[in-house]
XYZ file of C-alpha atoms in Angstrom:
332
model
C -53.056 -29.779 -52.813
C -53.528 -32.841 -50.619
C -50.231 -34.256 -51.873
C -48.102 -31.483 -50.361
C -50.216 -30.070 -47.498
C -49.404 -32.429 -44.615
C -51.760 -30.616 -42.241
C -53.513 -27.299 -41.783
C -55.630 -25.905 -38.949
C -56.870 -22.772 -37.268
C -55.858 -22.169 -33.623
C -58.398 -20.073 -31.754
C -57.711 -19.248 -28.078
C -55.105 -22.015 -28.013
C -57.395 -24.673 -29.435
C -57.534 -26.312 -32.865
C -60.343 -26.244 -35.338
C -60.593 -27.291 -38.975
C -59.535 -24.881 -41.653
C -61.707 -23.929 -44.616
C -60.715 -21.742 -47.522
C -57.330 -20.184 -46.769
C -58.092 -16.633 -47.910
C -61.430 -16.500 -46.118
C -60.017 -17.939 -42.917
C -57.041 -15.544 -42.949
C -59.300 -12.548 -43.578
C -61.506 -13.583 -40.643
C -58.501 -13.976 -38.334
C -57.057 -10.544 -39.284
C -60.414 -8.801 -38.544
C -59.968 -9.731 -34.859
C -56.943 -7.561 -34.170
C -56.763 -8.225 -30.398
C -56.446 -12.036 -30.470
C -53.470 -14.353 -31.011
C -55.436 -16.729 -33.248
C -53.554 -17.961 -36.312
C -53.448 -20.424 -39.240
C -50.774 -23.185 -39.461
C -50.061 -24.938 -42.722
C -47.542 -27.735 -43.051
C -46.030 -28.538 -46.462
C -43.662 -31.217 -47.727
C -41.555 -30.999 -50.833
C -43.833 -28.538 -52.764
C -43.125 -27.743 -56.421
C -43.334 -24.189 -57.726
C -46.948 -24.626 -58.922
C -48.035 -26.284 -55.671
C -46.424 -23.641 -53.560
C -47.951 -20.828 -55.692
C -51.420 -22.015 -54.622
C -50.503 -21.298 -50.974
C -48.523 -18.186 -51.786
C -51.492 -16.673 -53.637
C -53.559 -16.856 -50.479
C -50.865 -15.638 -48.048
C -48.912 -13.118 -50.097
C -45.400 -14.270 -49.167
C -42.322 -12.307 -50.211
C -40.982 -13.474 -53.635
C -37.397 -13.890 -52.397
C -38.501 -16.050 -49.527
C -40.662 -18.166 -51.862
C -37.715 -18.552 -54.202
C -35.555 -19.904 -51.351
C -38.307 -22.271 -50.245
C -39.047 -23.676 -53.710
C -35.702 -23.739 -55.456
C -33.554 -25.095 -52.590
C -34.665 -28.601 -53.355
C -33.404 -29.847 -49.992
C -29.903 -30.240 -51.322
C -28.281 -28.489 -48.370
C -27.085 -25.398 -50.233
C -28.725 -22.958 -47.875
C -27.264 -22.013 -44.514
C -29.369 -21.634 -41.403
C -30.656 -18.041 -41.324
C -33.408 -15.652 -40.342
C -34.673 -13.102 -42.855
C -37.194 -10.288 -42.228
C -39.428 -9.471 -45.200
C -41.854 -6.639 -44.349
C -44.108 -8.291 -41.770
C -43.007 -11.809 -42.494
C -40.178 -13.765 -40.804
C -38.499 -16.391 -42.906
C -36.329 -18.993 -41.135
C -34.188 -21.692 -42.710
C -33.047 -24.524 -40.453
C -30.811 -27.603 -40.995
C -32.371 -30.526 -39.103
C -30.065 -33.532 -38.584
C -30.565 -37.270 -38.096
C -28.026 -39.708 -36.711
C -27.962 -43.144 -38.311
C -26.951 -45.722 -35.708
C -26.098 -48.458 -38.189
C -23.456 -46.452 -40.050
C -22.731 -43.612 -37.524
C -23.502 -41.153 -40.342
C -25.217 -37.779 -39.920
C -27.931 -37.032 -42.471
C -28.900 -33.391 -43.133
C -32.311 -32.101 -44.147
C -33.863 -28.701 -44.736
C -36.773 -26.990 -42.964
C -38.216 -23.541 -43.687
C -40.674 -21.604 -41.536
C -42.698 -18.555 -42.597
C -44.237 -16.568 -39.797
C -46.481 -13.714 -40.796
C -49.610 -11.832 -39.817
C -51.814 -14.549 -38.315
C -50.216 -17.504 -40.139
C -47.339 -19.991 -39.954
C -46.117 -22.100 -42.940
C -43.665 -24.922 -42.359
C -41.950 -26.345 -45.408
C -40.141 -29.662 -45.112
C -37.527 -30.792 -47.643
C -36.436 -34.422 -47.667
C -37.057 -37.066 -45.097
C -35.030 -35.541 -42.255
C -37.533 -33.584 -40.250
C -38.020 -32.764 -36.557
C -41.755 -32.005 -37.081
C -42.981 -35.469 -36.355
C -45.316 -35.114 -33.383
C -44.519 -31.485 -32.796
C -47.974 -30.272 -33.793
C -49.644 -32.685 -31.363
C -47.185 -31.638 -28.613
C -47.869 -27.927 -28.953
C -51.621 -28.553 -29.318
C -51.501 -30.051 -25.826
C -50.324 -26.695 -24.435
C -53.039 -24.102 -25.167
C -51.277 -21.476 -23.099
C -48.282 -21.660 -25.449
C -50.504 -21.495 -28.523
C -52.126 -18.360 -27.230
C -48.736 -16.630 -27.696
C -49.434 -16.676 -31.430
C -47.561 -17.862 -34.565
C -44.118 -17.104 -33.018
C -44.825 -19.853 -30.405
C -44.783 -22.373 -33.298
C -41.434 -20.971 -34.433
C -40.022 -21.451 -30.918
C -41.356 -25.034 -30.807
C -39.680 -25.861 -34.110
C -36.355 -24.274 -33.102
C -36.498 -26.115 -29.781
C -37.086 -29.435 -31.480
C -34.249 -28.888 -33.965
C -31.746 -27.911 -31.234
C -32.885 -30.875 -29.095
C -31.981 -33.168 -31.980
C -28.561 -31.437 -32.080
C -28.089 -32.295 -28.401
C -28.928 -35.966 -29.022
C -26.493 -36.171 -31.964
C -23.859 -34.382 -29.814
C -24.011 -37.309 -27.395
C -23.704 -39.901 -30.198
C -20.729 -38.088 -31.778
C -19.027 -37.808 -28.365
C -19.449 -41.602 -27.941
C -18.017 -42.276 -31.460
C -15.062 -39.958 -30.742
C -14.249 -41.700 -27.407
C -14.326 -45.052 -29.150
C -12.117 -43.773 -31.965
C -9.623 -42.323 -29.399
C -9.405 -45.654 -27.565
C -8.912 -47.536 -30.822
C -6.117 -45.232 -32.102
C -4.145 -45.481 -28.851
C -4.578 -49.235 -28.472
C -2.354 -51.962 -29.937
C -4.808 -52.554 -32.764
C -4.194 -50.860 -36.057
C -6.695 -48.236 -37.113
C -7.885 -47.567 -40.644
C -7.062 -43.925 -41.443
C -10.284 -43.751 -43.540
C -12.366 -44.309 -40.357
C -10.830 -41.168 -38.802
C -11.463 -39.114 -41.941
C -15.010 -40.366 -42.084
C -15.748 -39.283 -38.524
C -14.047 -35.953 -39.179
C -16.298 -35.441 -42.199
C -19.432 -36.213 -40.085
C -18.294 -33.671 -37.447
C -17.776 -31.128 -40.239
C -21.319 -31.744 -41.487
C -22.567 -31.360 -37.913
C -20.631 -28.094 -37.602
C -22.036 -26.687 -40.867
C -25.601 -27.168 -39.599
C -25.072 -25.933 -36.044
C -22.689 -22.954 -36.134
C -24.568 -20.791 -38.714
C -27.677 -20.867 -36.540
C -26.015 -19.006 -33.677
C -26.301 -15.434 -35.023
C -29.868 -15.791 -36.435
C -31.073 -17.186 -33.122
C -29.339 -14.410 -31.197
C -31.117 -11.869 -33.394
C -34.491 -13.327 -32.498
C -34.097 -12.896 -28.772
C -31.571 -10.049 -28.378
C -31.767 -7.688 -31.339
C -33.892 -4.508 -31.374
C -35.002 -5.619 -34.875
C -36.399 -8.869 -33.525
C -40.029 -9.548 -34.436
C -40.449 -11.421 -31.129
C -41.996 -9.147 -28.491
C -40.441 -8.771 -25.106
C -41.642 -11.381 -22.658
C -41.930 -15.135 -22.337
C -41.096 -15.990 -25.898
C -37.755 -14.174 -25.786
C -36.853 -16.032 -22.592
C -37.780 -19.356 -24.191
C -35.643 -18.536 -27.282
C -32.728 -17.586 -25.036
C -32.980 -21.004 -23.399
C -32.827 -22.607 -26.850
C -29.801 -20.468 -27.634
C -28.042 -21.673 -24.468
C -28.474 -25.256 -25.581
C -27.210 -24.359 -29.026
C -24.094 -22.719 -27.565
C -23.266 -25.842 -25.635
C -23.484 -27.918 -28.818
C -21.316 -25.406 -30.768
C -18.646 -25.509 -28.034
C -18.596 -29.314 -28.171
C -18.442 -29.426 -31.979
C -15.457 -27.050 -32.063
C -13.656 -29.205 -29.511
C -14.532 -32.406 -31.422
C -12.930 -30.920 -34.600
C -9.765 -29.986 -32.748
C -9.580 -33.321 -30.957
C -10.032 -35.255 -34.198
C -7.242 -33.267 -35.806
C -5.007 -34.270 -32.881
C -6.126 -37.920 -33.107
C -5.378 -37.919 -36.813
C -1.892 -36.441 -36.252
C -1.240 -38.999 -33.506
C -2.396 -41.836 -35.763
C -0.150 -40.740 -38.648
C 2.787 -40.524 -36.263
C 1.989 -44.018 -35.006
C 1.856 -45.291 -38.572
C 5.278 -43.729 -39.249
C 6.707 -45.335 -36.088
C 5.223 -48.703 -36.995
C 6.697 -48.469 -40.499
C 10.083 -47.640 -39.028
C 9.833 -50.619 -36.640
C 8.910 -52.894 -39.547
C 11.851 -51.589 -41.665
C 14.268 -52.127 -38.733
C 13.022 -55.714 -38.283
C 13.352 -56.386 -42.021
C 16.876 -54.886 -42.099
C 17.970 -56.942 -39.046
C 16.737 -60.207 -40.588
C 18.341 -59.336 -43.871
C 21.663 -58.699 -42.081
C 21.378 -62.029 -40.261
C 20.548 -63.886 -43.437
C 23.484 -62.226 -45.287
C 26.083 -63.939 -43.084
C 25.398 -67.636 -43.997
C 24.710 -66.522 -47.532
C 28.166 -64.954 -47.676
C 29.968 -67.921 -46.134
C 28.082 -70.425 -48.301
C 28.802 -68.383 -51.330
C 32.595 -68.288 -50.623
C 32.776 -72.078 -50.025
C 30.737 -72.705 -53.093
C 33.391 -71.141 -55.349
C 35.356 -73.603 -57.568
C 38.963 -73.008 -56.491
C 41.496 -75.738 -55.662
C 43.326 -73.914 -52.895
C 40.422 -73.117 -50.549
C 41.056 -73.138 -46.814
C 39.752 -76.156 -44.843
C 38.569 -78.016 -47.914
C 40.278 -81.237 -46.911
C 39.531 -80.917 -43.154
C 37.372 -83.797 -41.878
C 35.191 -81.550 -39.796
C 35.266 -78.552 -42.130
C 31.541 -78.697 -43.041
C 30.138 -78.911 -39.438
C 32.654 -76.282 -38.314
C 31.402 -73.955 -41.130
C 27.811 -74.492 -40.075
C 28.761 -73.818 -36.442
C 30.450 -70.576 -37.467
C 27.327 -69.560 -39.374
C 25.131 -70.260 -36.324
C 27.399 -68.431 -33.907
C 27.614 -65.334 -36.083
C 23.889 -65.291 -36.774
C 23.159 -65.856 -33.073
C 25.449 -63.001 -32.119
C 23.791 -60.705 -34.591
C 20.332 -61.730 -33.359
C 21.342 -60.985 -29.730
C 22.775 -57.633 -30.739
C 19.673 -56.577 -32.710
C 17.491 -57.762 -29.841
C 19.323 -55.583 -27.314
C 19.059 -52.648 -29.681
C 15.254 -53.106 -29.934
C 15.282 -53.982 -33.601
C 13.785 -57.401 -33.058
């Protein structure tokens, strides 16, 4: 079990102590009905067999276990909150922004909150849990609120990561907007790539809105009235700000893409006009030279002493006149 259990501990009166046998510890905690003491187990990428060892001790709901084991961290699950008897099962989509490539990487995090226990299951390498246990352990008052305090801490960390990514995406979008409306030519693929990253951001953030609202506002919420609901409402306020921004980013990127495609069309038209103008200018000397290159005896000006320079002068004058006309028309 050491390969998948990242950490486990008992929290009594807001303070940590080492955890022994899971079933014995859980039974002891449940005998003290008036306290908020609980067990917290952290898992990473457990297989079915490995998770069964924990499930046997905790008695988790089979449907929740199936979601936790079979998801595989491939991003198929949406953010959600499910209530199974006396257990709350939460699926979250943590995100990580990669500075080098401006990509957004998605992970998967599941939290089981039950009678005197919390189980966090991390899938993949994208996880907001780094340091969160130490952070919450430094606040015994918060730990005395029970297992749901851990759920709040996890939700708060995930949404804080969304806020940080929101700032990064806003910066990328501003830079893209300046590039598109500058004289430099923009690669259409760069706009599509940023639009795809915004879509991935949106898929992680928007589905969490309703589950989070259920936790702090619904009569069915397992969270008791009081401080925890207020804390969850604060997390929801931050989430709503991110959702509003993501929706506006998507609309703005669609506008930027339309403007870019319009610019490309205008640039292509300008290029075609320039090409057409130069072809028209080049056609005049070609035509004159072609006529005087024909093998006829009775051609005008053939015996004129200055016929050749006069012909060149005529070519230059006509080409110069065409160039001036196209320049005034904005074709050149």
